[in-house]
Coordinates of N, CA and C in Angstrom, one line a residue:
I1 N -54.7 183.4 72.8 CA -54.3 183.9 74.2 C -55.5 183.8 75.1
V2 N -56.7 184.2 74.6 CA -57.9 184.1 75.4 C -58.2 182.7 75.7
A3 N -58.0 181.7 74.8 CA -58.3 180.3 75.0 C -57.4 179.8 76.1
E4 N -56.1 180.2 76.1 CA -55.2 179.8 77.1 C -55.5 180.4 78.5
D5 N -56.0 181.6 78.5 CA -56.5 182.2 79.7 C -57.7 181.5 80.3
V6 N -58.6 181.1 79.4 CA -59.8 180.3 79.9 C -59.4 179.0 80.4
A7 N -58.4 178.3 79.8 CA -57.9 177.1 80.2 C -57.3 177.2 81.6
S8 N -56.5 178.3 81.8 CA -55.9 178.5 83.1 C -56.9 178.7 84.2
L9 N -57.9 179.6 83.9 CA -59.0 179.8 84.8 C -59.7 178.5 85.2
M10 N -60.0 177.7 84.3 CA -60.7 176.5 84.5 C -59.9 175.6 85.4
T11 N -58.6 175.5 85.1 CA -57.7 174.6 85.8 C -57.6 175.1 87.3
E12 N -57.4 176.4 87.4 CA -57.4 177.0 88.8 C -58.6 176.7 89.6
H13 N -59.8 176.5 89.0 CA -61.0 176.3 89.7 C -61.4 174.8 89.7
G14 N -60.4 173.9 89.4 CA -60.6 172.5 89.6 C -61.1 171.7 88.4
Y15 N -61.2 172.3 87.3 CA -61.7 171.6 86.1 C -60.5 171.1 85.3
D16 N -60.6 170.0 84.7 CA -59.6 169.4 83.8 C -59.8 169.9 82.4
V17 N -58.8 170.5 81.8 CA -58.9 171.0 80.4 C -58.2 170.0 79.5
T18 N -59.0 169.4 78.6 CA -58.4 168.4 77.8 C -57.4 168.9 76.8
K19 N -57.8 169.9 76.0 CA -56.9 170.5 75.0 C -57.5 171.8 74.5
V20 N -56.6 172.7 74.0 CA -57.0 174.0 73.4 C -56.6 173.9 72.0
F21 N -57.5 174.4 71.1 CA -57.3 174.4 69.7 C -57.5 175.8 69.1
A22 N -56.7 176.1 68.1 CA -56.8 177.4 67.4 C -57.9 177.3 66.3
S23 N -58.0 176.1 65.7 CA -59.0 176.0 64.6 C -59.9 174.9 64.8
A24 N -61.1 175.0 64.1 CA -62.1 174.0 64.2 C -61.6 172.7 63.5
E25 N -60.9 172.9 62.4 CA -60.3 171.8 61.7 C -59.5 170.9 62.5
E26 N -58.7 171.5 63.4 CA -57.9 170.7 64.3 C -58.7 170.1 65.4
A27 N -59.7 170.8 65.9 CA -60.5 170.4 67.0 C -61.5 169.2 66.7
L28 N -62.1 169.3 65.5 CA -63.1 168.3 65.2 C -62.7 166.9 65.3
P29 N -61.6 166.4 64.7 CA -61.3 165.0 64.9 C -61.0 164.6 66.4
F30 N -60.4 165.5 67.1 CA -60.1 165.2 68.5 C -61.3 165.1 69.3
V31 N -62.2 166.1 69.1 CA -63.5 166.0 69.9 C -64.3 164.8 69.6
L32 N -64.4 164.4 68.3 CA -65.2 163.2 67.9 C -64.6 162.0 68.5
N33 N -63.2 161.9 68.7 CA -62.6 160.7 69.2 C -62.4 160.7 70.7
N34 N -62.5 161.9 71.3 CA -62.3 162.1 72.8 C -63.3 163.0 73.3
P35 N -64.6 162.6 73.3 CA -65.7 163.6 73.7 C -65.4 164.2 75.1
P36 N -65.4 165.5 75.1 CA -65.3 166.2 76.4 C -66.6 166.2 77.2
D37 N -66.6 166.6 78.4 CA -67.8 166.7 79.2 C -68.5 168.0 78.9
I38 N -67.8 169.0 78.4 CA -68.4 170.3 78.0 C -67.5 170.9 77.0
L39 N -68.1 171.5 76.0 CA -67.3 172.1 74.9 C -67.4 173.6 74.9
L40 N -66.3 174.3 75.1 CA -66.3 175.8 75.0 C -65.7 176.1 73.7
V41 N -66.5 176.9 72.9 CA -66.1 177.2 71.5 C -66.2 178.7 71.2
D42 N -65.1 179.2 70.7 CA -65.2 180.6 70.2 C -65.9 180.5 68.9
I43 N -66.8 181.5 68.6 CA -67.5 181.5 67.4 C -66.6 181.8 66.2
H44 N -65.6 182.6 66.4 CA -64.7 183.0 65.3 C -63.3 182.4 65.6
L45 N -63.0 181.3 64.8 CA -61.8 180.6 65.0 C -60.9 180.8 63.7
S46 N -59.6 180.6 63.8 CA -58.8 180.7 62.6 C -59.1 179.4 61.8
G47 N -58.9 179.5 60.5 CA -59.2 178.4 59.6 C -60.5 178.7 58.8
N48 N -60.9 177.7 58.0 CA -62.1 177.9 57.2 C -63.4 177.6 57.9
M49 N -63.4 176.9 59.0 CA -64.6 176.5 59.7 C -64.8 177.4 60.9
T50 N -66.0 177.9 61.1 CA -66.3 178.7 62.3 C -66.6 177.8 63.4
G51 N -66.7 178.4 64.6 CA -67.1 177.6 65.8 C -68.5 177.0 65.7
V52 N -69.4 177.8 65.0 CA -70.8 177.3 64.8 C -70.8 176.1 63.9
Q53 N -70.0 176.1 62.9 CA -69.9 174.9 62.0 C -69.3 173.7 62.7
L54 N -68.3 174.0 63.6 CA -67.7 172.9 64.4 C -68.8 172.3 65.3
V55 N -69.6 173.1 66.0 CA -70.6 172.5 66.8 C -71.7 171.8 66.0
D56 N -72.0 172.3 64.9 CA -73.0 171.6 64.0 C -72.4 170.2 63.6
R57 N -71.2 170.1 63.3 CA -70.6 168.8 62.9 C -70.5 167.9 64.1
V58 N -70.1 168.4 65.3 CA -70.1 167.6 66.5 C -71.4 167.0 66.9
K59 N -72.4 167.9 66.8 CA -73.8 167.5 67.2 C -74.4 166.5 66.2
E60 N -73.8 166.2 65.0 CA -74.3 165.2 64.1 C -74.0 163.8 64.7
S61 N -73.0 163.8 65.6 CA -72.5 162.5 66.1 C -72.8 162.3 67.6
M62 N -72.9 163.3 68.4 CA -73.0 163.2 69.8 C -73.7 164.4 70.4
R63 N -74.1 164.2 71.6 CA -74.8 165.2 72.4 C -73.9 165.6 73.6
L64 N -73.6 166.9 73.7 CA -72.8 167.4 74.8 C -73.1 168.8 75.1
P65 N -72.8 169.3 76.3 CA -73.1 170.7 76.6 C -72.1 171.6 75.8
V66 N -72.6 172.8 75.3 CA -71.8 173.7 74.5 C -72.0 175.1 75.1
I67 N -70.8 175.8 75.2 CA -70.8 177.2 75.6 C -70.1 177.9 74.4
Y68 N -70.8 178.9 73.9 CA -70.1 179.7 72.9 C -69.4 180.9 73.6
I69 N -68.2 181.2 73.1 CA -67.5 182.4 73.6 C -67.3 183.3 72.4
T70 N -67.6 184.6 72.5 CA -67.4 185.5 71.4 C -67.3 186.9 71.8
A71 N -66.7 187.7 71.0 CA -66.6 189.1 71.2 C -67.7 189.8 70.4
S72 N -68.3 189.0 69.5 CA -69.4 189.5 68.6 C -70.8 189.2 69.2
S73 N -71.5 190.2 69.6 CA -72.8 189.9 70.1 C -73.9 190.5 69.2
D74 N -73.5 190.7 67.9 CA -74.4 191.2 66.9 C -75.5 190.1 66.7
E75 N -76.6 190.6 66.1 CA -77.8 189.7 66.0 C -77.6 188.6 65.0
L76 N -76.9 188.8 63.9 CA -76.6 187.7 63.0 C -75.7 186.6 63.6
T77 N -74.7 187.0 64.3 CA -73.8 186.0 64.9 C -74.6 185.2 66.0
Y78 N -75.4 185.9 66.8 CA -76.2 185.3 67.8 C -77.2 184.3 67.2
K79 N -77.9 184.7 66.1 CA -78.8 183.8 65.5 C -78.2 182.5 65.0
K80 N -77.0 182.7 64.3 CA -76.3 181.5 63.8 C -75.9 180.5 65.0
A81 N -75.4 181.1 66.0 CA -75.0 180.3 67.2 C -76.2 179.7 67.9
K82 N -77.3 180.5 68.0 CA -78.5 180.0 68.6 C -79.1 178.8 67.9
S83 N -79.0 178.7 66.6 CA -79.5 177.6 65.8 C -79.0 176.3 66.2
T84 N -77.8 176.2 66.8 CA -77.2 175.0 67.2 C -77.6 174.6 68.6
R85 N -78.5 175.3 69.3 CA -79.0 175.1 70.6 C -77.9 174.9 71.7
P86 N -77.0 176.0 71.8 CA -76.0 176.0 72.8 C -76.6 176.0 74.2
N87 N -75.9 175.6 75.2 CA -76.4 175.6 76.6 C -76.0 176.9 77.3
A88 N -75.1 177.7 76.8 CA -74.8 179.0 77.3 C -74.0 179.8 76.3
F89 N -74.0 181.1 76.5 CA -73.3 182.1 75.6 C -72.6 183.0 76.4
L90 N -71.3 183.2 76.2 CA -70.4 184.0 77.0 C -69.8 185.1 76.1
V91 N -70.0 186.4 76.4 CA -69.5 187.5 75.6 C -68.2 188.0 76.2
K92 N -67.2 188.1 75.4 CA -65.9 188.7 75.8 C -66.0 190.2 75.8
P93 N -65.4 190.9 76.7 CA -64.5 190.4 77.8 C -65.4 189.9 78.9
F94 N -64.9 188.9 79.6 CA -65.7 188.3 80.7 C -64.8 188.2 81.9
T95 N -65.4 188.0 83.1 CA -64.7 187.8 84.3 C -64.6 186.3 84.6
P96 N -63.8 185.9 85.6 CA -63.7 184.5 86.0 C -65.1 184.1 86.5
N97 N -65.8 185.0 87.2 CA -67.1 184.6 87.7 C -68.1 184.4 86.6
N98 N -68.0 185.2 85.5 CA -68.9 185.0 84.3 C -68.7 183.6 83.7
L99 N -67.4 183.2 83.6 CA -67.0 181.9 83.1 C -67.6 180.8 83.9
L100 N -67.4 180.8 85.2 CA -67.9 179.8 86.1 C -69.4 179.7 86.1
T101 N -70.1 180.9 86.0 CA -71.5 180.9 86.0 C -72.0 180.3 84.7
S102 N -71.3 180.6 83.6 CA -71.7 180.0 82.3 C -71.5 178.5 82.3
I103 N -70.5 178.0 82.9 CA -70.3 176.5 83.0 C -71.5 175.9 83.8
D104 N -71.8 176.5 84.9 CA -72.9 176.1 85.8 C -74.2 176.1 85.0
L105 N -74.5 177.2 84.3 CA -75.7 177.3 83.5 C -75.7 176.2 82.4
A106 N -74.6 176.0 81.7 CA -74.6 175.1 80.6 C -74.8 173.7 81.1
L107 N -74.3 173.3 82.2 CA -74.5 171.9 82.7 C -75.9 171.8 83.2
Y108 N -76.5 172.8 83.8 CA -77.9 172.8 84.2 C -78.8 172.7 83.0
N109 N -78.6 173.6 82.0 CA -79.5 173.5 80.8 C -79.4 172.2 80.1
Y110 N -78.2 171.7 80.0 CA -78.0 170.4 79.3 C -78.7 169.3 80.1
S111 N -78.7 169.3 81.4 CA -79.4 168.2 82.2 C -80.9 168.4 82.1
Q112 N -81.4 169.6 81.8 CA -82.8 169.8 81.7 C -83.4 169.6 80.3
D113 N -82.5 169.4 79.3 CA -83.0 169.4 77.9 C -83.5 168.0 77.5
K114 N -84.7 167.7 77.8 CA -85.3 166.4 77.5 C -85.7 166.3 76.0
T115 N -86.0 167.5 75.4 CA -86.4 167.5 74.0 C -85.3 167.1 73.1
A116 N -84.1 167.5 73.4 CA -83.0 167.1 72.5 C -82.7 165.6 72.5
L117 N -82.9 165.0 73.7 CA -82.7 163.6 73.8 C -83.9 162.9 73.1
A118 N -85.1 163.3 73.3 CA -86.2 162.7 72.6 C -86.2 162.8 71.1
N119 N -85.6 163.9 70.6 CA -85.6 164.1 69.1 C -84.3 163.6 68.5
A120 N -83.4 163.0 69.3 CA -82.2 162.5 68.7 C -82.4 161.4 67.7
P121 N -81.6 161.3 66.7 CA -81.7 160.2 65.7 C -81.5 158.9 66.5
K122 N -82.2 157.8 66.0 CA -82.2 156.5 66.7 C -80.8 155.9 66.7
Q123 N -80.0 156.2 65.6 CA -78.7 155.5 65.6 C -77.7 156.1 66.6
L124 N -78.1 157.2 67.2 CA -77.3 157.8 68.3 C -77.6 157.3 69.7
D125 N -78.6 156.5 69.8 CA -79.0 156.0 71.2 C -77.8 155.5 72.0
E126 N -77.0 154.7 71.4 CA -75.9 154.1 72.2 C -74.9 155.2 72.7
E127 N -74.6 156.1 71.7 CA -73.6 157.2 72.1 C -74.3 158.1 73.2
L128 N -75.6 158.4 73.0 CA -76.3 159.3 74.0 C -76.3 158.6 75.4
H129 N -76.5 157.3 75.4 CA -76.6 156.6 76.6 C -75.2 156.6 77.3
T130 N -74.1 156.4 76.5 CA -72.8 156.4 77.0 C -72.4 157.8 77.5
L131 N -72.7 158.8 76.8 CA -72.3 160.2 77.1 C -73.1 160.6 78.3
I132 N -74.4 160.4 78.4 CA -75.2 160.8 79.5 C -74.9 160.1 80.8
H133 N -74.6 158.8 80.7 CA -74.5 158.0 81.9 C -73.1 157.7 82.3
R134 N -72.1 158.2 81.6 CA -70.7 157.9 82.0 C -70.3 158.8 83.1
A135 N -71.0 159.9 83.4 CA -70.6 160.8 84.5 C -71.7 161.7 84.8
F136 N -71.7 162.2 86.0 CA -72.6 163.2 86.4 C -71.9 164.2 87.3
F137 N -72.4 165.4 87.5 CA -71.7 166.4 88.2 C -72.5 166.9 89.4
V138 N -71.8 167.1 90.5 CA -72.4 167.7 91.7 C -71.6 168.9 92.0
K139 N -72.3 169.9 92.6 CA -71.7 171.1 93.0 C -71.1 171.0 94.3
S140 N -69.8 171.3 94.4 CA -69.1 171.2 95.7 C -68.1 172.3 95.8
N141 N -68.3 173.1 96.9 CA -67.4 174.3 97.1 C -67.5 175.3 95.9
G142 N -68.6 175.4 95.3 CA -68.8 176.4 94.2 C -68.3 175.9 92.9
K143 N -67.8 174.6 92.8 CA -67.4 174.0 91.5 C -68.1 172.8 91.2
H144 N -68.1 172.4 90.0 CA -68.8 171.1 89.6 C -67.7 170.0 89.7
K145 N -68.1 169.0 90.4 CA -67.2 167.8 90.6 C -67.8 166.7 89.8
K146 N -67.0 166.1 88.9 CA -67.4 165.0 88.0 C -67.3 163.7 88.8
I147 N -68.4 162.9 88.8 CA -68.5 161.6 89.4 C -68.7 160.6 88.4
L148 N -67.9 159.6 88.3 CA -68.0 158.5 87.4 C -68.8 157.4 88.2
P149 N -69.8 156.7 87.5 CA -70.5 155.7 88.2 C -69.7 154.6 88.9
D150 N -68.6 154.2 88.2 CA -67.7 153.2 88.8 C -67.0 153.6 90.1
D151 N -67.0 154.9 90.3 CA -66.3 155.4 91.5 C -67.2 155.5 92.7
I152 N -68.5 155.3 92.5 CA -69.5 155.4 93.6 C -69.5 154.0 94.4
L153 N -69.2 154.2 95.7 CA -69.2 153.0 96.6 C -70.7 152.8 97.1
F154 N -71.4 153.9 97.5 CA -72.8 153.7 97.9 C -73.4 155.1 98.0
V155 N -74.8 155.1 97.9 CA -75.6 156.3 98.1 C -76.5 156.0 99.3
E156 N -76.5 156.9 100.2 CA -77.2 156.8 101.4 C -78.3 157.8 101.5
A157 N -79.5 157.4 101.8 CA -80.7 158.3 102.0 C -80.6 158.8 103.5
A158 N -80.9 160.1 103.6 CA -80.9 160.7 104.9 C -82.0 161.8 104.9
G159 N -83.3 161.3 104.9 CA -84.4 162.3 104.9 C -84.5 163.0 103.5
S160 N -84.4 164.3 103.6 CA -84.5 165.1 102.3 C -83.1 165.3 101.8
Y161 N -82.1 164.6 102.2 CA -80.7 164.6 101.7 C -80.2 163.2 101.3
I162 N -79.2 163.2 100.5 CA -78.5 162.0 100.2 C -77.0 162.2 100.4
H163 N -76.3 161.1 100.7 CA -74.9 161.2 100.8 C -74.4 160.2 99.7
I164 N -73.4 160.7 98.9 CA -72.8 159.9 97.9 C -71.4 159.7 98.3
Q165 N -71.0 158.4 98.6 CA -69.7 158.1 98.9 C -68.9 157.5 97.7
T166 N -67.9 158.2 97.3 CA -67.1 157.7 96.2 C -65.8 157.2 96.7
T167 N -64.9 156.7 95.9 CA -63.6 156.2 96.3 C -62.8 157.2 96.9
C168 N -63.0 158.5 96.6 CA -62.2 159.6 97.1 C -62.9 160.6 98.0
D169 N -64.2 160.8 97.7 CA -64.9 161.9 98.4 C -66.3 161.5 98.9
R170 N -66.9 162.3 99.7 CA -68.3 162.1 100.2 C -69.0 163.4 99.8
F171 N -70.1 163.3 99.2 CA -70.9 164.5 98.8 C -72.3 164.4 99.4
T172 N -72.8 165.5 99.9 CA -74.2 165.6 100.4 C -75.0 166.5 99.5
L173 N -76.1 165.9 99.0 CA -77.0 166.7 98.1 C -78.3 166.9 98.8
A174 N -78.9 168.1 98.6 CA -80.2 168.4 99.2 C -81.3 168.0 98.2
Q175 N -81.5 166.7 98.2 CA -82.6 166.0 97.5 C -82.8 164.6 98.0
N176 N -84.0 164.1 97.8 CA -84.2 162.8 98.4 C -83.8 161.7 97.4
L177 N -83.7 160.5 97.8 CA -83.2 159.4 97.0 C -84.0 159.2 95.8
S178 N -85.3 159.3 95.8 CA -86.1 159.0 94.6 C -85.9 160.1 93.6
K179 N -85.7 161.3 94.0 CA -85.4 162.4 93.0 C -84.0 162.1 92.4
F180 N -83.1 161.7 93.2 CA -81.7 161.5 92.7 C -81.8 160.3 91.7
L181 N -82.5 159.2 92.0 CA -82.5 158.1 91.1 C -83.2 158.5 89.8

């Protein structure tokens, strides 16, 4: 029920929800074959595998932003989850604003995590490149908007701002062109 509520909230705020799973065993093959842009995982799932174990298995193959959702904020649960280097941690019950803030924080932390990329196994270089470069996110009207490189028509420098024109939208970012590149 909580997962469906989270999915509804995300959809209401302009995010595309790929799929909701009750167990890690169901989620694992799907996530590995259809990598999401961000993974929201409850630490306690039905089935034999926990959310922490799911994230461990996913991170063996790919790098992506992770948010843990849990009602358990005890020290042992937190330590287990922390060992997988999540990008955010959301404790139930939470408000829609808490969820949106966690998504924002997770995307920011993921984009700033240079050590994870530098320490990644060499055989993952191709997947990391694909995952990192297949899309980026800009904040527009309080939400993150996904931009695919193929959708960009041009990027225009305007002093300390840039304008990104895509096939559907135009975004203005408060940064110069060299920082953006």
